[in-house]
């Protein structure tokens, strides 16, 4: 037992230590922001991130839990009250943390920061840190809390219960749209990484039979032994990386895997359809185990490697592209930085997980802080690592890999001249040597972020293991990114299929049956057609497609975050916590400003790299004047239609957001004027199951 | 030390869902002892079906 004197001195020491964390963090951020030399060491960013996350978790999340949400650790959670040994199971907090993190962490935080690195490392890093601590982590934690208090109701259900049917339908429509665009853009990222790369294509293709083999193992040979099955699977995947290299060296075999963009897009579309209709144990479940193991392993390895090697960042803190002329995507830093980096700062998609499986596992409300806020802190640190991996490349090399040929020039000489003229020197020989080291024919114009991230990861890993392994590490990184992108494609298509079936079920009851095969095939085909269309258009677009699809995805994701934050704000106000409503209201306001500005610019901007209509009109004029090549003219009508369709989608998305915000404001206004509102949907816990609570508080 | 390692191993088994079947058996014995529990394979298949019936993976 400690004496009162010891307690006081412990208290003082703790205060002092946290003060130290604050000072070190402030110095690191100051150092990063004021650094204007040739390069800066990545450790500055690592230290700043650790300090910001620690302070946010220790103080802000604790304050929100205690004051804003009034978390009650003694209150019986749905997991304990409704324990059925299946989905409602009281679970240890580290295990819930693991499951929740595995669910929220996808390829988003790797791709977004890589694309946003065109502005320099500073703007993206600051947004990741601030956005996560004040926005994303808060959203995840508050939604997890609200759903736990409502027996694990989903975001859409909570929106309907608390705000009204309008909010509920908007949430469901938003979810479906984001799913379609997300899968299309991720498909495009994989296609661009595999295009004309026999090694990458063969390695990624090998993951499919490996997953099926593992599926049979887990079902027939050793049922449910996930650990050993996954170890075998991961070993086979690593073998697949070697095997891909061997195929690449074989004169005949390599031609089988040397595919162009449209062919690969058709493969991904066919794969998505097959994965959605097969039973989950065949492909989806084993692939997900593999991708989760790889993801954890690679993130840990990468973090260790960054801390061991302490690489210098060669990208400037801020580039001239903040003015909107960036090669990767057009548009100024405000608002486009804030929609390019969604996952890693704030991601609306997480609200679906926080109101899905996770609240049914929480054994005490005291764990909500760690699971909700803590998991997002970890996810955000993945985004910081991706930013480091992207900016440690020579900026000239980074832009050569990530710029579409339609923008910098179709030949190597044209591209290096353009990029060198921007002030980022790079030569065709340098790019050729790099491609050779990585075991690729070319690295020019490999848009989408995955290849440049793989080059960054390979150089970090190879600096530990020796340069001779660069090509292996590169293809390992590509395989790693592809594996969990394909998992998202599988899982997303399946969710899309269920949503389509649900909607069809309203028209014709039989179509809603999830085990009736004609309906399964039809609804899967519809879901795949939705994202397959956008993927195909992205592949044939000479400007790379990413520059159109990624902002669309960012806006859709932020829209979902806006809906989640509206629901949270509305509930806080209904519960008489108006003075704390800014906790979710401020991030909501910021997202509303960002998405609305971005939508406005995407629709009305006369700059053809930003405005959808401007681009469509320009292409239509060129087509009419006959100045396009035969190849360009063949795809022009599709591209023109697509640009106009994108404008319509983005307008619908933003309108949905404002409808939900208006619904929330209406509810708040009624509360303020003592008018009746929908009753709270919070579950009343019977006193019997809440015994410890009354004991402690009474 | 030994106990630590064991609890770490248990954590890994729980995280990988390896331990899910034992937990199910324990729950079944406690609450539904009148009926026969599913075997390991059927339990695994039912759990996969349930797990992948909603939004389970993010971007």
PDB file of C-alpha atoms in Angstrom, chain A residues 233-373:
ATOM      1  CA  UNK A 233      -1.180 -20.067 -46.265  1.00  0.00           C
ATOM      2  CA  UNK A 234       1.303 -17.278 -45.514  1.00  0.00           C
ATOM      3  CA  UNK A 235       4.221 -19.630 -46.221  1.00  0.00           C
ATOM      4  CA  UNK A 236       2.634 -20.491 -49.574  1.00  0.00           C
ATOM      5  CA  UNK A 237       2.114 -16.794 -50.335  1.00  0.00           C
ATOM      6  CA  UNK A 238       5.806 -16.096 -49.744  1.00  0.00           C
ATOM      7  CA  UNK A 239       6.617 -19.029 -51.971  1.00  0.00           C
ATOM      8  CA  UNK A 240       4.264 -17.451 -54.536  1.00  0.00           C
ATOM      9  CA  UNK A 241       6.439 -14.305 -54.552  1.00  0.00           C
ATOM     10  CA  UNK A 242       9.462 -16.447 -55.524  1.00  0.00           C
ATOM     11  CA  UNK A 243       7.353 -18.397 -57.995  1.00  0.00           C
ATOM     12  CA  UNK A 244       6.221 -15.154 -59.640  1.00  0.00           C
ATOM     13  CA  UNK A 245       9.872 -14.223 -60.131  1.00  0.00           C
ATOM     14  CA  UNK A 246      10.523 -17.582 -61.748  1.00  0.00           C
ATOM     15  CA  UNK A 247       7.556 -17.165 -64.099  1.00  0.00           C
ATOM     16  CA  UNK A 248       8.787 -13.679 -64.959  1.00  0.00           C
ATOM     17  CA  UNK A 249      12.088 -15.212 -66.074  1.00  0.00           C
ATOM     18  CA  UNK A 250      10.451 -17.911 -68.189  1.00  0.00           C
ATOM     19  CA  UNK A 251      10.133 -16.817 -71.846  1.00  0.00           C
ATOM     20  CA  UNK A 252       6.812 -18.552 -72.517  1.00  0.00           C
ATOM     21  CA  UNK A 253       5.069 -18.474 -69.135  1.00  0.00           C
ATOM     22  CA  UNK A 254       5.662 -14.761 -68.662  1.00  0.00           C
ATOM     23  CA  UNK A 255       3.571 -13.967 -71.766  1.00  0.00           C
ATOM     24  CA  UNK A 256       0.528 -15.631 -70.139  1.00  0.00           C
ATOM     25  CA  UNK A 257       0.657 -13.162 -67.285  1.00  0.00           C
ATOM     26  CA  UNK A 258       1.646 -10.098 -69.302  1.00  0.00           C
ATOM     27  CA  UNK A 259      -1.777  -8.447 -69.490  1.00  0.00           C
ATOM     28  CA  UNK A 260      -2.949  -4.931 -70.303  1.00  0.00           C
ATOM     29  CA  UNK A 261      -5.311  -2.833 -68.188  1.00  0.00           C
ATOM     30  CA  UNK A 262      -8.675  -3.761 -69.758  1.00  0.00           C
ATOM     31  CA  UNK A 263      -7.861  -7.503 -69.666  1.00  0.00           C
ATOM     32  CA  UNK A 264      -6.896  -7.289 -65.992  1.00  0.00           C
ATOM     33  CA  UNK A 265     -10.035  -5.274 -65.254  1.00  0.00           C
ATOM     34  CA  UNK A 266     -12.132  -8.052 -66.796  1.00  0.00           C
ATOM     35  CA  UNK A 267     -10.278 -10.594 -64.619  1.00  0.00           C
ATOM     36  CA  UNK A 268     -10.940  -8.568 -61.454  1.00  0.00           C
ATOM     37  CA  UNK A 269     -14.622  -8.186 -62.392  1.00  0.00           C
ATOM     38  CA  UNK A 270     -15.008 -11.917 -63.037  1.00  0.00           C
ATOM     39  CA  UNK A 271     -13.185 -12.668 -59.810  1.00  0.00           C
ATOM     40  CA  UNK A 272     -15.467 -10.335 -57.832  1.00  0.00           C
ATOM     41  CA  UNK A 273     -18.568 -12.035 -59.209  1.00  0.00           C
ATOM     42  CA  UNK A 274     -17.315 -15.559 -58.500  1.00  0.00           C
ATOM     43  CA  UNK A 275     -16.183 -14.614 -54.983  1.00  0.00           C
ATOM     44  CA  UNK A 276     -19.585 -13.106 -54.198  1.00  0.00           C
ATOM     45  CA  UNK A 277     -21.600 -16.190 -55.190  1.00  0.00           C
ATOM     46  CA  UNK A 278     -19.303 -18.892 -53.768  1.00  0.00           C
ATOM     47  CA  UNK A 279     -19.882 -20.037 -50.181  1.00  0.00           C
ATOM     48  CA  UNK A 280     -17.736 -17.884 -47.890  1.00  0.00           C
ATOM     49  CA  UNK A 281     -15.556 -20.746 -46.649  1.00  0.00           C
ATOM     50  CA  UNK A 282     -14.151 -21.401 -50.133  1.00  0.00           C
ATOM     51  CA  UNK A 283     -12.425 -18.111 -50.837  1.00  0.00           C
ATOM     52  CA  UNK A 284     -13.552 -15.134 -48.786  1.00  0.00           C
ATOM     53  CA  UNK A 285     -12.948 -16.396 -45.238  1.00  0.00           C
ATOM     54  CA  UNK A 286      -9.493 -17.936 -45.807  1.00  0.00           C
ATOM     55  CA  UNK A 287      -8.365 -14.956 -47.855  1.00  0.00           C
ATOM     56  CA  UNK A 288      -9.411 -12.649 -45.074  1.00  0.00           C
ATOM     57  CA  UNK A 289      -7.394 -14.621 -42.506  1.00  0.00           C
ATOM     58  CA  UNK A 290      -4.369 -14.414 -44.796  1.00  0.00           C
ATOM     59  CA  UNK A 291      -4.740 -10.710 -45.380  1.00  0.00           C
ATOM     60  CA  UNK A 292      -5.196  -9.973 -41.674  1.00  0.00           C
ATOM     61  CA  UNK A 293      -2.035 -11.896 -40.756  1.00  0.00           C
ATOM     62  CA  UNK A 294      -0.058 -10.234 -43.541  1.00  0.00           C
ATOM     63  CA  UNK A 295      -1.389  -6.813 -42.637  1.00  0.00           C
ATOM     64  CA  UNK A 296      -0.412  -7.064 -38.987  1.00  0.00           C
ATOM     65  CA  UNK A 297       2.974  -8.541 -39.853  1.00  0.00           C
ATOM     66  CA  UNK A 298       3.829  -5.949 -42.483  1.00  0.00           C
ATOM     67  CA  UNK A 299       2.676  -2.958 -40.432  1.00  0.00           C
ATOM     68  CA  UNK A 300       4.758  -4.092 -37.455  1.00  0.00           C
ATOM     69  CA  UNK A 301       7.793  -4.836 -39.665  1.00  0.00           C
ATOM     70  CA  UNK A 302       7.476  -1.484 -41.398  1.00  0.00           C
ATOM     71  CA  UNK A 303       7.220   0.422 -38.115  1.00  0.00           C
ATOM     72  CA  UNK A 304      10.298  -1.392 -36.759  1.00  0.00           C
ATOM     73  CA  UNK A 305      12.218  -0.807 -40.005  1.00  0.00           C
ATOM     74  CA  UNK A 306      11.392   2.924 -40.033  1.00  0.00           C
ATOM     75  CA  UNK A 307      12.550   3.294 -36.437  1.00  0.00           C
ATOM     76  CA  UNK A 308      15.712   1.229 -37.044  1.00  0.00           C
ATOM     77  CA  UNK A 309      16.746   2.819 -40.339  1.00  0.00           C
ATOM     78  CA  UNK A 310      15.560   6.357 -39.569  1.00  0.00           C
ATOM     79  CA  UNK A 311      15.287   7.286 -43.264  1.00  0.00           C
ATOM     80  CA  UNK A 312      15.472  10.865 -44.532  1.00  0.00           C
ATOM     81  CA  UNK A 313      12.406  12.270 -46.285  1.00  0.00           C
ATOM     82  CA  UNK A 314      13.447  13.699 -49.644  1.00  0.00           C
ATOM     83  CA  UNK A 315      10.111  15.265 -50.556  1.00  0.00           C
ATOM     84  CA  UNK A 316       9.879  19.003 -49.689  1.00  0.00           C
ATOM     85  CA  UNK A 317       7.665  19.907 -46.719  1.00  0.00           C
ATOM     86  CA  UNK A 318       5.266  21.712 -49.058  1.00  0.00           C
ATOM     87  CA  UNK A 319       5.390  21.528 -52.862  1.00  0.00           C
ATOM     88  CA  UNK A 320       4.191  24.079 -55.409  1.00  0.00           C
ATOM     89  CA  UNK A 321       1.241  21.763 -56.148  1.00  0.00           C
ATOM     90  CA  UNK A 322      -0.780  23.173 -53.241  1.00  0.00           C
ATOM     91  CA  UNK A 323      -1.911  25.694 -55.893  1.00  0.00           C
ATOM     92  CA  UNK A 324      -3.993  23.009 -57.597  1.00  0.00           C
ATOM     93  CA  UNK A 325      -1.727  22.007 -60.492  1.00  0.00           C
ATOM     94  CA  UNK A 326      -0.630  18.666 -59.018  1.00  0.00           C
ATOM     95  CA  UNK A 327       0.086  15.789 -61.397  1.00  0.00           C
ATOM     96  CA  UNK A 328      -1.580  13.030 -59.354  1.00  0.00           C
ATOM     97  CA  UNK A 329      -4.913  14.777 -58.934  1.00  0.00           C
ATOM     98  CA  UNK A 330      -5.977  18.322 -59.771  1.00  0.00           C
ATOM     99  CA  UNK A 331      -7.253  20.771 -57.180  1.00  0.00           C
ATOM    100  CA  UNK A 332      -5.926  22.991 -54.414  1.00  0.00           C
ATOM    101  CA  UNK A 333      -4.845  21.749 -51.024  1.00  0.00           C
ATOM    102  CA  UNK A 334      -8.124  23.037 -49.625  1.00  0.00           C
ATOM    103  CA  UNK A 335     -10.408  21.127 -49.971  1.00  0.00           C
ATOM    104  CA  UNK A 336      -8.776  18.252 -51.842  1.00  0.00           C
ATOM    105  CA  UNK A 337      -6.200  17.217 -49.242  1.00  0.00           C
ATOM    106  CA  UNK A 338      -9.028  16.578 -46.804  1.00  0.00           C
ATOM    107  CA  UNK A 339     -10.951  14.250 -49.063  1.00  0.00           C
ATOM    108  CA  UNK A 340      -7.872  12.521 -50.481  1.00  0.00           C
ATOM    109  CA  UNK A 341      -6.838  11.403 -47.001  1.00  0.00           C
ATOM    110  CA  UNK A 342     -10.052  10.051 -45.523  1.00  0.00           C
ATOM    111  CA  UNK A 343      -9.036   6.725 -43.983  1.00  0.00           C
ATOM    112  CA  UNK A 344      -6.246   7.530 -41.553  1.00  0.00           C
ATOM    113  CA  UNK A 345      -7.764  10.873 -40.527  1.00  0.00           C
ATOM    114  CA  UNK A 346     -11.521  10.323 -40.494  1.00  0.00           C
ATOM    115  CA  UNK A 347     -13.368   7.572 -42.283  1.00  0.00           C
ATOM    116  CA  UNK A 348     -17.144   7.257 -42.238  1.00  0.00           C
ATOM    117  CA  UNK A 349     -16.900   3.601 -43.109  1.00  0.00           C
ATOM    118  CA  UNK A 350     -15.613   2.890 -39.597  1.00  0.00           C
ATOM    119  CA  UNK A 351     -18.977   3.959 -38.220  1.00  0.00           C
ATOM    120  CA  UNK A 352     -20.467   0.869 -39.877  1.00  0.00           C
ATOM    121  CA  UNK A 353     -18.051  -1.391 -37.985  1.00  0.00           C
ATOM    122  CA  UNK A 354     -18.458   0.565 -34.742  1.00  0.00           C
ATOM    123  CA  UNK A 355     -22.189  -0.067 -35.046  1.00  0.00           C
ATOM    124  CA  UNK A 356     -21.855  -3.620 -36.350  1.00  0.00           C
ATOM    125  CA  UNK A 357     -20.040  -6.542 -34.772  1.00  0.00           C
ATOM    126  CA  UNK A 358     -17.881  -4.661 -32.261  1.00  0.00           C
ATOM    127  CA  UNK A 359     -20.567  -3.315 -29.856  1.00  0.00           C
ATOM    128  CA  UNK A 360     -21.829  -6.867 -29.380  1.00  0.00           C
ATOM    129  CA  UNK A 361     -18.453  -7.931 -27.970  1.00  0.00           C
ATOM    130  CA  UNK A 362     -17.848  -5.082 -25.502  1.00  0.00           C
ATOM    131  CA  UNK A 363     -17.894  -6.567 -21.992  1.00  0.00           C
ATOM    132  CA  UNK A 364     -17.829  -3.250 -20.135  1.00  0.00           C
ATOM    133  CA  UNK A 365     -18.325   0.330 -21.253  1.00  0.00           C
ATOM    134  CA  UNK A 366     -14.896   1.101 -19.782  1.00  0.00           C
ATOM    135  CA  UNK A 367     -13.363  -0.666 -22.831  1.00  0.00           C
ATOM    136  CA  UNK A 368     -15.069   1.616 -25.366  1.00  0.00           C
ATOM    137  CA  UNK A 369     -12.343   4.227 -25.128  1.00  0.00           C
ATOM    138  CA  UNK A 370      -9.561   1.811 -25.891  1.00  0.00           C
ATOM    139  CA  UNK A 371     -11.423  -0.065 -28.616  1.00  0.00           C
ATOM    140  CA  UNK A 372     -13.022   2.923 -30.374  1.00  0.00           C
ATOM    141  CA  UNK A 373     -10.472   5.675 -29.945  1.00  0.00           C
TER     142      UNK A 373
END
